[in-house]
Amino acid sequence: MLPTLIEMLVCGAIGLTASFVLSIEAWEGTSNEAASFACDINASFSCSAVARSWQATLLGFPNAFFGILFEAVVLTVTVALLLGARMPRSFMLLINVFYTVAIIFALWLFSQSFFVIHALCPWCLTITVTTTLVFAGLTRINIRTGALPSSDGLWDFVSTGRDWWVWGGLLVLLALAVTFKYLV
């Protein structure tokens, strides 16, 4: 479990950093329509193009604020687990539901950027990757500790590390999609 917790800690810290940077730039960018973001590389990789879309402020404020919330929660839980805390099953299930919302939202935002906005934000891509990896780690911990009910087959699949092939495969598919649409 220690490698999974370390992976969650690293990914959570990277995701939190990306969320903070994106939140600041998005907030400043909404007050100045002509402003460009530090992560604007070209028309295809443009944080400002994504941040100025309706999808970027779904509830009236920058979505990156959600990243700060989700990453702060998962970092707190991860540090507590690293320090030996035993969390109640209901709490861990609630955190898994909470982070299921996070991964669905991150993947929806990726699909909107990819198929609708036709521009990708490097910070958003970072958050999509880290959210996927944190969700994978959290789900893995919850299956291995019995917080999430699972069959013997699923428990074996996760306990032997084969679940990482699924998550790695998803990230490779996303990377290939980006590569073939924007870089080739």
Backbone as a ProteinNet text record, in pm:
[ID]
protein_1_A
[PRIMARY]
MLPTLIEMLVCGAIGLTASFVLSIEAWEGTSNEAASFACDINASFSCSAVARSWQATLLGFPNAFFGILFEAVVLTVTVALLLGARMPRSFMLLINVFYTVAIIFALWLFSQSFFVIHALCPWCLTITVTTTLVFAGLTRINIRTGALPSSDGLWDFVSTGRDWWVWGGLLVLLALAVTFKYLV
[TERTIARY]
82.2	0	86.1	207.4	294.1	323.3	359	382.8	259.9	141.4	18.5	-3.2	20.1	4.7	106.4	228.2	329.4	288.9	239.8	190.8	77.8	-14.2	-124.6	-75.1	23.5	78.9	145.8	227.4	296.9	196.7	104.7	5.3	-86.6	-123.7	-207.2	-135.9	-7.5	70.1	84.8	111.1	121.9	-12.9	-119.7	-253.6	-292.4	-256.5	-286.9	-210.7	-84.1	-3.8	-64.2	-96.5	-156.9	-290	-368.9	-497.9	-479.1	-380.8	-353.5	-311	-216	-166.8	-280.5	-355.9	-466.4	-573.8	-601	-700.5	-659.6	-533.8	-484.9	-492.6	-443.6	-445.8	-588.6	-674.5	-813.9	-884	-858.9	-921.6	-874.5	-743.6	-689	-733.8	-744.1	-783.4	-926.6	-1013.6	-1153.3	-1169.4	-1077.8	-1087.5	-1022.4	-941	-872.7	-881.7	-976.3	-999.6	-879.5	-793.7	-678.1	-557.9	-566.7	-452.7	-427.9	-301.9	-267.4	-210.7	-224.7	-178.3	-34.6	35.4	174.2	182	75.3	75.8	18.5	-0.7	-43.2	77.4	74.2	185.4	154.1	34.8	-12.3	-164.9	-228.2	-374.5	-427.8	-349.4	-394	-371.5	-265.7	-234.5	-243	-363.2	-391.5	-482.1	-424.5	-504.1	-609.7	-573.9	-669.5	-789.5	-767.7	-880.5	-976.2	-920.4	-1004.7	-1070.3	-994.7	-1046.6	-1157.2	-1162.1	-1265.8	-1391.6	-1394.1	-1512.5	-1611.2	-1737.3	-1837.4	-1808.8	-1743.1	-1715	-1617.1	-1535.7	-1432.7	-1487.7	-1608.7	-1671.3	-1813.4	-1822.7	-1951.8	-2048.1	-1997.4	-2083.1	-2061.4	-2001	-1982.9	-1847.5	-1761.9	-1624.8	-1533.1	-1402.5	-1310.3	-1316.4	-1327.1	-1332.4	-1207.7	-1098.2	-974.9	-992.7	-1090.4	-1118.6	-1160.8	-1232	-1267.7	-1142.3	-1044.6	-918	-852.3	-855	-797.7	-871	-1003	-1083.3	-1053.7	-1064.7	-1045.1	-904.2	-804.4	-666.2	-636.6	-689.7	-667.2	-726.4	-844.9	-908.7	-826	-788.3	-714.7	-576	-513.2	-382.5	-395.9	-500.8	-523.4	-544.3	-628.2	-653.6	-525.6	-451.2	-327.7	-225.3	-206.2	-110.4	-155.9	-285.4	-337.1	-310.5	-334.4	-308.1	-159.1	-75.8	69.3	116.6	48.7	84.4	20.2	-51.2	-105.3	-249.8	-319.5	-460.1	-544.3	-642.6	-739.1	-870.2	-910.6	-1033	-1151.9	-1266.5	-1387	-1423.4	-1478.6	-1516.7	-1608.5	-1706	-1801.4	-1730.6	-1629.3	-1553	-1476.5	-1411.6	-1334.7	-1426.4	-1545.3	-1642.2	-1686.2	-1708.7	-1747.8	-1637.4	-1512.5	-1400.2	-1392.7	-1419.3	-1416.9	-1528.4	-1646.1	-1755.6	-1716.8	-1661.6	-1616.5	-1516.9	-1421.7	-1320.2	-1370.5	-1476	-1539.8	-1599.2	-1659.9	-1710.2	-1593.3	-1480.5	-1363.9	-1314.7	-1302.3	-1250.7	-1351.4	-1479	-1580.7	-1575.3	-1563.3	-1556.6	-1429.8	-1316	-1190.2	-1197.1	-1251.7	-1262.4	-1364.9	-1472.6	-1569.2	-1502.9	-1426.8	-1358.1	-1257.3	-1186.1	-1093.9	-1170.6	-1283.2	-1360.3	-1412.5	-1451.5	-1497.3	-1383.7	-1267.5	-1151.7	-1114.6	-1114.5	-1070.4	-1169.8	-1299.6	-1398.9	-1476.3	-1491.2	-1576.3	-1493.6	-1404.3	-1325.1	-1211.4	-1162.2	-1051.4	-922.6	-902.8	-778.1	-759	-635.5	-604.4	-522.6	-550.2	-477.4	-375.4	-246.1	-145.6	-169.4	-213.3	-241.9	-360.3	-461.6	-579.2	-541.9	-454.4	-407.2	-334.8	-254.6	-183.9	-283.3	-386.4	-487.7	-564.1	-592	-660.6	-576.8	-447.6	-358.3	-349.4	-326.3	-310.6	-441.5	-553.8	-682.9	-706.8	-670.8	-685.5	-599.9	-476.4	-386.4	-426.5	-474	-520.8	-646.4	-739.1	-858.8	-820.9	-727.5	-681.6	-623.3	-539.9	-478.3	-579.4	-669.8	-771.7	-862	-904.5	-989.7	-913.7	-788.6	-702.6	-694.2	-669.5	-660.5	-793.2	-902	-1033.1	-1070.7	-1027	-1051.5	-962.2	-836.3	-742.5	-774.4	-829.3	-862.2	-1003.6	-1080.7	-1217	-1319.9	-1279.3	-1376.4	-1474.9	-1425.9	-1512.7	-1535.2	-1659.1	-1683.3	-1634.6	-1575.1	-1525	-1525.4	-1522.7	-1513.6	-1368.8	-1347.6	-1211.1	-1127.1	-1189	-1116.9	-1070.7	-1157.5	-1118.8	-1011.7	-1026.9	-926.4	-791.4	-788.7	-663.3	-607	-693.7	-652.6	-582.8	-640.8	-584.8	-462.5	-468.5	-357.8	-229.9	-243.1	-124.3	-75.5	-144.9	-101.9	-146.6	-226.2	-269.9	-367.4	-428.1	-518.3	-445.9	-316.9	-240.6	-231.2	-240.5	-240.3	-364.7	-476.2	-600.1	-584.9	-537.9	-522.8	-413.4	-305.2	-198.9	-248.2	-328.4	-385.8	-475.4	-556.3	-641.8	-556.8	-452.7	-367	-291.9	-250.6	-184.4	-283.3	-408.5	-509	-530.8	-538.3	-554.5	-432.8	-313	-190.2	-184.7	-224.5	-225.6	-327.7	-443.8	-544.9	-491.5	-428.2	-370.2	-260.3	-174.4	-62.9	-112.2	-205.7	-250.4	-338.9	-408.1	-492.3	-413.5	-319	-253.7	-105.4	-39.8	104.9	154.7	69	114.2	57.7
-120.2	0	125.9	117.6	235.1	294.8	214.4	275.3	347.9	292.8	356.9	489.3	492.4	617.4	722.1	680.8	775.4	829.3	740.3	783.6	884.7	859.7	952.4	1085.1	1080.5	1202.5	1287.5	1224.4	1296.9	1353	1268.7	1314.1	1421	1404.5	1506	1639.4	1636.8	1762	1827.3	1747.6	1802.6	1859.5	1785.3	1831.8	1958.6	1966.9	2086.5	2206.5	2186.8	2295.4	2342.5	2248.1	2283.5	2356.7	2311.7	2375.9	2518.1	2539.4	2675.1	2767.1	2722.8	2806.1	2837.5	2736	2755.5	2845.8	2832.6	2918.1	3064.6	3090.1	3228.9	3285.7	3210.2	3259.6	3274.9	3181.2	3189.4	3309.4	3332.2	3445.3	3577.2	3587.8	3708.9	3722.6	3610.3	3613.2	3654.5	3630.5	3670.1	3821.9	3888.2	4033.9	4104.6	4033.2	4092.7	3995.8	4020.4	3931.5	3920.1	4021.3	4019.9	3948	3917.7	3855.7	3715.4	3682.1	3543.9	3477.9	3348.5	3274	3229.4	3204.8	3158.3	3023.7	2947.1	2814.3	2815.7	2932.5	2941	2912.7	2799.5	2759.3	2795	2758.5	2789.5	2777.3	2779.6	2772.7	2639.2	2532.3	2399.6	2374.5	2431.4	2416.3	2554.1	2588.3	2723.9	2721.4	2754.7	2760.8	2870.9	2983.6	3094.1	3058.1	2984.9	2944	2854.5	2764.6	2675.2	2752.7	2838.2	2911.6	3009.4	3053.7	3147.6	3078.2	2947.3	2873.1	2860.9	2838.1	2822.1	2699.6	2598.9	2475.9	2499.6	2602.5	2629.4	2695.2	2745.3	2809.1	2755.6	2626.9	2559.3	2614	2645	2696.4	2845.3	2913.8	3057.8	3100.4	3007.5	3037.6	2934.5	2963.5	2869.9	2728.8	2631	2490.6	2448.4	2518	2483.2	2492.6	2570.9	2576.4	2438.9	2363.2	2226.8	2141.8	2164.5	2091.8	2115.9	2240.5	2272.4	2194.6	2193.1	2120.8	1970.8	1909.5	1764.7	1723.6	1797.8	1761.1	1782.7	1889.2	1912.6	1799.5	1754.2	1644.6	1516.9	1482.9	1357.6	1364.9	1479.8	1492.7	1474.7	1531	1517	1370.3	1301.2	1158.7	1078	1106.8	1032.8	1050.3	1172.9	1197.4	1125.5	1131	1061	911.1	852.1	709.5	678.6	764.9	745.3	749.1	828.8	839.7	731.6	638.6	524.2	535.6	639.5	654.3	543.1	500.1	403.1	478.3	485.9	559.7	464.5	512.7	429.6	395.2	278.4	231.3	331.3	384.4	478.6	605.2	650.6	768.7	740.5	623.6	589.3	570.5	516.4	505.4	643.9	733.9	870.9	940	920.6	979.6	919.4	790.6	727.6	783.9	804.9	866.6	1008.6	1082.4	1219.6	1223	1131.5	1131.5	1069.4	989.8	942.3	1061.6	1153.1	1276.9	1353.6	1357.7	1430.6	1372.2	1240.4	1181.6	1195	1179.9	1199	1342.1	1437	1578.2	1606.2	1553.6	1575.1	1515.9	1396.9	1334.2	1405.4	1455.6	1534.4	1662	1730	1852.2	1822	1709.6	1670.6	1651.4	1581	1556.4	1686.9	1780.4	1910.4	1986.4	1984.9	2051.1	1985.9	1854.2	1778.4	1787.3	1768.5	1758.1	1886.7	1974.7	2092.9	2220.8	2243.7	2366.9	2360	2241.2	2217	2286.1	2290.4	2340.6	2269.5	2246	2178.1	2269.2	2261.2	2338.6	2245	2277.1	2189.6	2165.9	2268.6	2249.9	2156	2170.6	2082.9	1938.9	1920.9	1785.5	1724.7	1807.1	1761.1	1717.3	1797.7	1765.1	1638.4	1620.8	1498.4	1374.9	1383.3	1269.8	1242.4	1347.4	1325.5	1279.5	1331.1	1287.6	1140.1	1098.9	958.2	869.7	910	828.4	827.4	939.5	943	857.5	867.7	784.4	636.7	601	461.7	416.3	500.8	465.3	454.2	548.6	546.9	424.9	396	279.5	151.8	148.4	32.6	9.6	114.6	103.3	55.2	111.8	74.5	-69.6	-120.4	-261.4	-350.5	-313.3	-397.7	-402.5	-294.8	-293.3	-342.1	-367.7	-415.8	-305.6	-179.7	-70.6	-74.4	-108.7	-129.7	-279.5	-321.1	-464.1	-508.1	-626.4	-677.2	-829.7	-884.8	-1030	-1071.4	-1200	-1250.5	-1220.5	-1230.9	-1204.6	-1061.2	-967.3	-825.9	-798.4	-856.2	-835.6	-887.2	-1005.1	-1060.2	-971.1	-921.7	-834.1	-709.4	-651.7	-530.3	-562.1	-667.7	-697.1	-736.9	-785	-819.5	-703.3	-590.1	-471.8	-466.3	-561.9	-562	-448.6	-391.1	-278.5	-158.1	-145.9	-32.5	-39	-158.2	-170.6	-104.3	-114	-51.8	100.3	154.1	299.8	351.7	277.9	315.5	313	211.7	201.8	320.6	363.3	480.1	604.1	624.3	741.7	735.4	616.3	601.1	634.4	588.2	622.1	772.7	840	985.6	1052.2	1004.5	1061.5	1039	921	892.9	981	1000.6	1087	1229	1281	1414.7	1421.1	1321.8	1318.8	1319.4	1231.1	1220.8	1336.3	1400	1513	1643.8	1663.1	1793.2	1796.2	1681.7	1684.5	1616.3	1540.3	1469.9	1538.6
0	0	0	52.8	59.8	-77.5	-179.6	-311.9	-366.8	-342.3	-389.5	-317.9	-188	-113	-157.8	-185.1	-234.3	-370.9	-457.9	-590.1	-574	-482.2	-459.1	-404.1	-316.7	-259.5	-367.5	-450.9	-557.7	-658.5	-704.5	-802.3	-743.7	-618.7	-553.5	-543.4	-511	-501	-638.2	-740.4	-876.3	-920.5	-895.8	-931.7	-857.6	-729.9	-651.5	-705.9	-738.7	-795.4	-927.3	-1015	-1143.9	-1123.4	-1028.3	-1000.6	-949.9	-863.2	-812.8	-926.4	-1007	-1117.2	-1213.7	-1250.5	-1343.4	-1283.4	-1154.7	-1088.6	-1093.7	-1065	-1066.7	-1207.4	-1305.1	-1442.8	-1494.6	-1462.3	-1508.1	-1445.4	-1319.4	-1250.7	-1310.5	-1333	-1393.7	-1538.9	-1609.4	-1750.1	-1772.6	-1674.9	-1691.4	-1681.8	-1613.7	-1603	-1721.3	-1797.4	-1912.2	-2030	-2118.1	-2232.2	-2324.9	-2327.2	-2417.7	-2356.6	-2229.2	-2161.1	-2215.1	-2226.3	-2261.3	-2136.6	-2130.7	-2015.4	-2038.7	-1932	-1942.7	-2013.8	-2009.2	-2072.1	-2213.1	-2271.1	-2410.8	-2500.1	-2568	-2654.1	-2799.3	-2843.7	-2978.2	-2976.2	-3092.5	-3097.2	-3046.9	-3061.9	-3018.7	-2870.5	-2816.2	-2674.2	-2611.1	-2567.8	-2521.9	-2399.7	-2286.3	-2163.1	-2172.9	-2233.7	-2240.8	-2328.1	-2438.5	-2522.7	-2444.5	-2366.1	-2286.1	-2172.5	-2105.7	-1989.7	-2026.1	-2150.5	-2192.1	-2244.5	-2241.5	-2285.1	-2169.1	-2202.5	-2096.5	-2011.3	-2069.4	-1995.8	-1881.1	-1891.7	-1791.5	-1665.3	-1674.3	-1557.7	-1542.4	-1531	-1531.3	-1425.3	-1307.7	-1200.5	-1174.4	-1270.9	-1258.8	-1206.3	-1176.3	-1132.4	-1197.2	-1201.7	-1270	-1211.8	-1300.2	-1257.7	-1181	-1202.6	-1132.3	-980.6	-935.7	-791.8	-740.6	-825.7	-787.4	-769.8	-856.2	-844.9	-711	-666.4	-534.9	-426.8	-433.7	-334.4	-337.6	-455.9	-466.5	-423.4	-470.2	-437.6	-289.3	-231.1	-88.3	-4.2	-40.6	33.1	20.2	-102.7	-121.4	-58	-60.3	5.9	156.6	214.2	357.8	395.4	318.4	344.4	325.4	219.3	191	302.4	347.8	456.1	582.7	611.9	730.1	720.7	603.4	585.8	595.5	539.8	550.3	695.4	776	917.3	1003.6	938.7	1011.6	1055.5	1013.7	1052.6	990.8	1063.9	1012.9	993.6	870	837.4	839.7	885	880.8	735.9	717.9	584.8	516.2	588.6	528.9	480.1	552.4	511.6	383.2	375.8	256.5	135.4	157.9	48.9	1.6	96.1	62.3	-18.5	21.7	-51.1	-191.2	-204.1	-337	-425.6	-368.6	-444.6	-484.3	-391.5	-413.9	-529.3	-528.5	-633	-763	-756.2	-879.2	-953.4	-880.5	-940.9	-1003.7	-935.4	-986.3	-1118.1	-1127.1	-1251.5	-1364.9	-1335.2	-1439.5	-1491.1	-1401	-1438.7	-1519.5	-1476	-1548.3	-1688.6	-1701.7	-1833.9	-1921.7	-1861.6	-1938	-1989.3	-1903.3	-1946.5	-2057	-2044.7	-2151.9	-2282.1	-2276.8	-2399.2	-2458	-2374.4	-2423.9	-2491.7	-2430.3	-2490.9	-2622.7	-2624.1	-2740.5	-2856.7	-2828.7	-2934.9	-2963.1	-2864.9	-2881.8	-2893.8	-2800.2	-2797.8	-2899.8	-2924.9	-3019.3	-2976.2	-2847.4	-2789.8	-2656.6	-2622.2	-2496.7	-2407.6	-2281.5	-2180.6	-2116	-2123.3	-2061.3	-1911.8	-1840	-1697.4	-1678.7	-1763.3	-1754.4	-1786	-1884	-1915.3	-1795.8	-1729.1	-1608.9	-1502.6	-1483.1	-1382.4	-1421.8	-1549.5	-1594.1	-1562.6	-1589.7	-1562.5	-1412.5	-1333.8	-1189.4	-1125.6	-1171.5	-1117.5	-1148.9	-1270	-1307.3	-1217	-1195.3	-1113.4	-965.9	-915.5	-775.8	-760.6	-855.3	-850	-851.8	-938.6	-946.4	-812.7	-754	-626	-513.9	-507.3	-402.2	-415.5	-536.6	-559.2	-525.2	-562.1	-532.8	-381.1	-307.2	-160.8	-103.8	-152.3	-99.4	-133.1	-246	-278.7	-192.5	-180.7	-105.1	44.2	98.1	240.6	268.6	163.4	182.1	199	189.5	200.9	84.6	-34.5	-150.8	-165.9	-170	-188.3	-326	-331.4	-458.7	-456.5	-574.6	-586.6	-561.8	-542.5	-526.2	-649.5	-766.1	-891.4	-901.1	-863.2	-867.1	-762.7	-644.4	-540.3	-588.6	-649.3	-703.9	-813.1	-900.5	-1010	-955.5	-850.4	-790.3	-706	-626.6	-535.5	-609.5	-732.6	-811	-897.2	-891.5	-965.1	-1110	-1151.1	-1291	-1321.1	-1218.5	-1240.8	-1299.8	-1269.9	-1324.1	-1475.2	-1533.7	-1679.6	-1738.6	-1669.2	-1716.9	-1717.1	-1604.5	-1592.9	-1684.8	-1693.3	-1786.3	-1929.6	-1963	-2097	-2129.5	-2031.9	-2052.6	-2081.1	-2001.8	-2021.6	-2154.3	-2194.2	-2324.4	-2436.2	-2425.1	-2526.6	-2536.9	-2421.5	-2423.5	-2487.5	-2452.1	-2509.8	-2660.5	-2705.5	-2849.1	-2921.2	-2861.6	-2921.7	-2937.7	-2832.7	-2838.7	-2943.2	-2943.1	-3038.2	-3181.5	-3212.8	-3351.7	-3396.3	-3302.1	-3341.1	-3347.9	-3257.6	-3245.8	-3280.7	-3280.6	-3298.3	-3426.5	-3491.5	-3612.3	-3735.5
[MASK]
++++++++++++++++++++++++++++++++++++++++++++++++++++++++++++++++++++++++++++++++++++++++++++++++++++++++++++++++++++++++++++++++++++++++++++++++++++++++++++++++++++++++++++++++++++++++

